[in-house]
Amino acid sequence: MSSKKRDYYEVLGVSKDASLKDIKIAYRRLARKHHPDLNKTDPKAKEMFIELQEAYEVLSDEGKRRNYDRYGHGGVHVDMSDFFSGGIPGIDELFKGIFGDFSPFGGFNGFGSRSRRRSAPRREVGQDIEDLTEITFEEAMFGVKKDIVIERYTPCDMCEGTGAEDPSSIKSCPECEGSGRVRKMSQSGFGMIIRESSCYTCNGTGQVIDKKCTVK
């Protein structure tokens, strides 16, 4: 990636007065487009995805965004090596960590304490299945029924989608203590900076698995 960083708003394709909702929508769309798992033949996919993640980390956080708007890239410090030190999270785990049970700003409440997730794992609702099918103008006007063939994933019969050999193999993540988020503090010219990101040990789920399901 070039040493000269692109404008974060340009990376996400949003205006400088974009709402948090607009930023989330743009991030979700682009993350699906550029995630390395979905672009295995594109050598630039990883660096584009890291650039996208960095832009989202800043613009989705009110304080970081305010500093960025005022001082530019020099006003914020985002170390993406922490986020990707355990490998790039899968697209489902990534979205679950950002749009799931806790805020995209992290698992910390207004007083700085961690909100820990202690509930037992549950079966998740699957994603919508999309398919592109060409129809004629007449079919669009008057309606049509077509048979299509699609591929879909179903929960594993053995682990019911948890990924664990048995429920006792699912443990609270020791790194983030079950919050799914980690933060580090560092000193800069602008004062103390708190950097928060998804936990690299559990990929933001708050849980780790001792014995994984062996079904392929």
C-alpha positions as a Python dict, from the first residue, in 0.01 Angstrom:
ca = {
    (1, 'M'): (0, 0, 0),
    (2, 'S'): (125, 349, -76),
    (3, 'S'): (282, 540, 213),
    (4, 'K'): (49, 829, 134),
    (5, 'K'): (-283, 742, 287),
    (6, 'R'): (-604, 809, 101),
    (7, 'D'): (-875, 1019, 259),
    (8, 'Y'): (-1087, 792, 479),
    (9, 'Y'): (-1412, 934, 340),
    (10, 'E'): (-1285, 859, -10),
    (11, 'V'): (-1197, 503, 90),
    (12, 'L'): (-1553, 440, 210),
    (13, 'G'): (-1707, 643, -72),
    (14, 'V'): (-1911, 866, 161),
    (15, 'S'): (-1936, 1241, 210),
    (16, 'K'): (-1777, 1422, 504),
    (17, 'D'): (-2122, 1480, 658),
    (18, 'A'): (-2225, 1114, 622),
    (19, 'S'): (-2420, 968, 912),
    (20, 'L'): (-2296, 669, 1111),
    (21, 'K'): (-2564, 461, 940),
    (22, 'D'): (-2433, 564, 597),
    (23, 'I'): (-2079, 475, 705),
    (24, 'K'): (-2190, 131, 827),
    (25, 'I'): (-2377, 60, 504),
    (26, 'A'): (-2081, 167, 291),
    (27, 'Y'): (-1839, -39, 500),
    (28, 'R'): (-2054, -352, 486),
    (29, 'R'): (-2091, -326, 108),
    (30, 'L'): (-1720, -267, 45),
    (31, 'A'): (-1605, -527, 298),
    (32, 'R'): (-1802, -792, 113),
    (33, 'K'): (-1657, -670, -215),
    (34, 'H'): (-1291, -665, -109),
    (35, 'H'): (-1263, -933, 162),
    (36, 'P'): (-966, -1160, 75),
    (37, 'D'): (-1173, -1475, 136),
    (38, 'L'): (-1401, -1369, -150),
    (39, 'N'): (-1117, -1248, -375),
    (40, 'K'): (-854, -1521, -351),
    (41, 'T'): (-719, -1446, -699),
    (42, 'D'): (-680, -1071, -644),
    (43, 'P'): (-335, -992, -495),
    (44, 'K'): (-447, -641, -399),
    (45, 'A'): (-757, -751, -209),
    (46, 'K'): (-582, -777, 128),
    (47, 'E'): (-428, -428, 124),
    (48, 'M'): (-754, -277, -2),
    (49, 'F'): (-942, -452, 279),
    (50, 'I'): (-694, -333, 543),
    (51, 'E'): (-729, 23, 411),
    (52, 'L'): (-1106, -12, 429),
    (53, 'Q'): (-1096, -149, 785),
    (54, 'E'): (-869, 135, 898),
    (55, 'A'): (-1106, 395, 753),
    (56, 'Y'): (-1401, 234, 928),
    (57, 'E'): (-1217, 212, 1262),
    (58, 'V'): (-1173, 589, 1253),
    (59, 'L'): (-1497, 715, 1098),
    (60, 'S'): (-1723, 488, 1304),
    (61, 'D'): (-1581, 629, 1627),
    (62, 'E'): (-1708, 975, 1719),
    (63, 'G'): (-1389, 1086, 1894),
    (64, 'K'): (-1151, 954, 1629),
    (65, 'R'): (-1363, 1100, 1352),
    (66, 'R'): (-1364, 1441, 1519),
    (67, 'N'): (-983, 1437, 1549),
    (68, 'Y'): (-950, 1320, 1189),
    (69, 'D'): (-1178, 1597, 1062),
    (70, 'R'): (-971, 1852, 1253),
    (71, 'Y'): (-615, 1729, 1204),
    (72, 'G'): (-629, 1475, 922),
    (73, 'H'): (-429, 1152, 942),
    (74, 'G'): (-194, 1311, 1195),
    (75, 'G'): (-479, 1341, 1445),
    (76, 'V'): (-549, 970, 1473),
    (77, 'H'): (-339, 660, 1520),
    (78, 'V'): (-476, 325, 1411),
    (79, 'D'): (-246, 25, 1440),
    (80, 'M'): (-403, -240, 1219),
    (81, 'S'): (-132, -491, 1308),
    (82, 'D'): (-326, -568, 1626),
    (83, 'F'): (-646, -625, 1436),
    (84, 'F'): (-490, -862, 1182),
    (85, 'S'): (-220, -1023, 1395),
    (86, 'G'): (-422, -1343, 1416),
    (87, 'G'): (-512, -1336, 1047),
    (88, 'I'): (-795, -1154, 873),
    (89, 'P'): (-1128, -1255, 1032),
    (90, 'G'): (-1378, -1436, 812),
    (91, 'I'): (-1649, -1215, 666),
    (92, 'D'): (-1920, -1362, 891),
    (93, 'E'): (-1712, -1328, 1208),
    (94, 'L'): (-1614, -975, 1109),
    (95, 'F'): (-1974, -859, 1065),
    (96, 'K'): (-2084, -1043, 1377),
    (97, 'G'): (-1821, -856, 1577),
    (98, 'I'): (-1919, -518, 1433),
    (99, 'F'): (-2294, -543, 1385),
    (100, 'G'): (-2374, -818, 1637),
    (101, 'D'): (-2459, -819, 2007),
    (102, 'F'): (-2246, -519, 2097),
    (103, 'S'): (-2191, -169, 1967),
    (104, 'P'): (-1951, -105, 1676),
    (105, 'F'): (-1771, 126, 1917),
    (106, 'G'): (-1673, -175, 2129),
    (107, 'G'): (-1780, -363, 2440),
    (108, 'F'): (-1728, -75, 2681),
    (109, 'N'): (-1995, 136, 2844),
    (110, 'G'): (-1980, 507, 2920),
    (111, 'F'): (-1781, 452, 3239),
    (112, 'G'): (-1505, 256, 3068),
    (113, 'S'): (-1599, -84, 3209),
    (114, 'R'): (-1623, -390, 2994),
    (115, 'S'): (-1958, -537, 2906),
    (116, 'R'): (-1890, -908, 2903),
    (117, 'R'): (-2096, -1158, 2712),
    (118, 'R'): (-2166, -1457, 2930),
    (119, 'S'): (-2466, -1607, 2753),
    (120, 'A'): (-2439, -1958, 2612),
    (121, 'P'): (-2379, -1989, 2238),
    (122, 'R'): (-2696, -1997, 2034),
    (123, 'R'): (-2781, -2083, 1680),
    (124, 'E'): (-2753, -1782, 1455),
    (125, 'V'): (-3006, -1679, 1193),
    (126, 'G'): (-2856, -1740, 851),
    (127, 'Q'): (-2791, -1479, 588),
    (128, 'D'): (-3033, -1412, 305),
    (129, 'I'): (-2959, -1603, -14),
    (130, 'E'): (-2928, -1386, -322),
    (131, 'D'): (-2937, -1489, -687),
    (132, 'L'): (-2924, -1288, -1010),
    (133, 'T'): (-3163, -1407, -1279),
    (134, 'E'): (-3224, -1235, -1610),
    (135, 'I'): (-3585, -1178, -1716),
    (136, 'T'): (-3739, -1008, -2016),
    (137, 'F'): (-3927, -680, -2010),
    (138, 'E'): (-4256, -864, -2062),
    (139, 'E'): (-4180, -1096, -1771),
    (140, 'A'): (-4105, -796, -1551),
    (141, 'M'): (-4434, -635, -1652),
    (142, 'F'): (-4664, -935, -1623),
    (143, 'G'): (-4479, -1162, -1382),
    (144, 'V'): (-4313, -1498, -1431),
    (145, 'K'): (-4218, -1811, -1238),
    (146, 'K'): (-3873, -1962, -1291),
    (147, 'D'): (-3695, -2261, -1140),
    (148, 'I'): (-3343, -2180, -1024),
    (149, 'V'): (-3067, -2386, -866),
    (150, 'I'): (-2881, -2234, -571),
    (151, 'E'): (-2616, -2349, -326),
    (152, 'R'): (-2657, -2283, 43),
    (153, 'Y'): (-2481, -2366, 366),
    (154, 'T'): (-2667, -2540, 648),
    (155, 'P'): (-2564, -2576, 1015),
    (156, 'C'): (-2352, -2880, 1091),
    (157, 'D'): (-2561, -3165, 1236),
    (158, 'M'): (-2284, -3253, 1478),
    (159, 'C'): (-2202, -2913, 1633),
    (160, 'E'): (-2519, -2723, 1530),
    (161, 'G'): (-2307, -2446, 1383),
    (162, 'T'): (-2103, -2372, 1698),
    (163, 'G'): (-1782, -2517, 1554),
    (164, 'A'): (-1712, -2705, 1878),
    (165, 'E'): (-1687, -3080, 1931),
    (166, 'D'): (-1914, -3040, 2234),
    (167, 'P'): (-2054, -2744, 2435),
    (168, 'S'): (-1792, -2789, 2709),
    (169, 'S'): (-1521, -2707, 2455),
    (170, 'I'): (-1648, -2349, 2423),
    (171, 'K'): (-1464, -2122, 2667),
    (172, 'S'): (-1463, -1751, 2741),
    (173, 'C'): (-1172, -1587, 2559),
    (174, 'P'): (-886, -1525, 2806),
    (175, 'E'): (-748, -1233, 2603),
    (176, 'C'): (-1061, -1011, 2605),
    (177, 'E'): (-1233, -1183, 2900),
    (178, 'G'): (-1538, -1254, 2688),
    (179, 'S'): (-1599, -899, 2565),
    (180, 'G'): (-1480, -961, 2210),
    (181, 'R'): (-1287, -632, 2216),
    (182, 'V'): (-939, -529, 2325),
    (183, 'R'): (-792, -185, 2376),
    (184, 'K'): (-446, -41, 2422),
    (185, 'M'): (-337, 301, 2543),
    (186, 'S'): (-47, 498, 2399),
    (187, 'Q'): (88, 850, 2436),
    (188, 'S'): (94, 1090, 2141),
    (189, 'G'): (138, 1459, 2078),
    (190, 'F'): (-236, 1499, 2121),
    (191, 'G'): (-246, 1323, 2457),
    (192, 'M'): (-341, 971, 2555),
    (193, 'I'): (-485, 766, 2269),
    (194, 'I'): (-700, 460, 2337),
    (195, 'R'): (-705, 215, 2047),
    (196, 'E'): (-982, -39, 2046),
    (197, 'S'): (-1033, -325, 1805),
    (198, 'S'): (-1182, -671, 1775),
    (199, 'C'): (-997, -929, 1979),
    (200, 'Y'): (-745, -1107, 1756),
    (201, 'T'): (-759, -1425, 1965),
    (202, 'C'): (-1132, -1492, 1927),
    (203, 'N'): (-1202, -1274, 1618),
    (204, 'G'): (-1447, -1066, 1819),
    (205, 'T'): (-1674, -1350, 1932),
    (206, 'G'): (-1569, -1343, 2298),
    (207, 'Q'): (-1525, -1720, 2291),
    (208, 'V'): (-1256, -1972, 2202),
    (209, 'I'): (-1293, -2341, 2123),
    (210, 'D'): (-1064, -2602, 2283),
    (211, 'K'): (-1174, -2892, 2063),
    (212, 'K'): (-1314, -2800, 1724),
    (213, 'C'): (-1575, -2999, 1537),
    (214, 'T'): (-1407, -3253, 1309),
    (215, 'V'): (-1687, -3274, 1052),
    (216, 'K'): (-1574, -3138, 716),
}
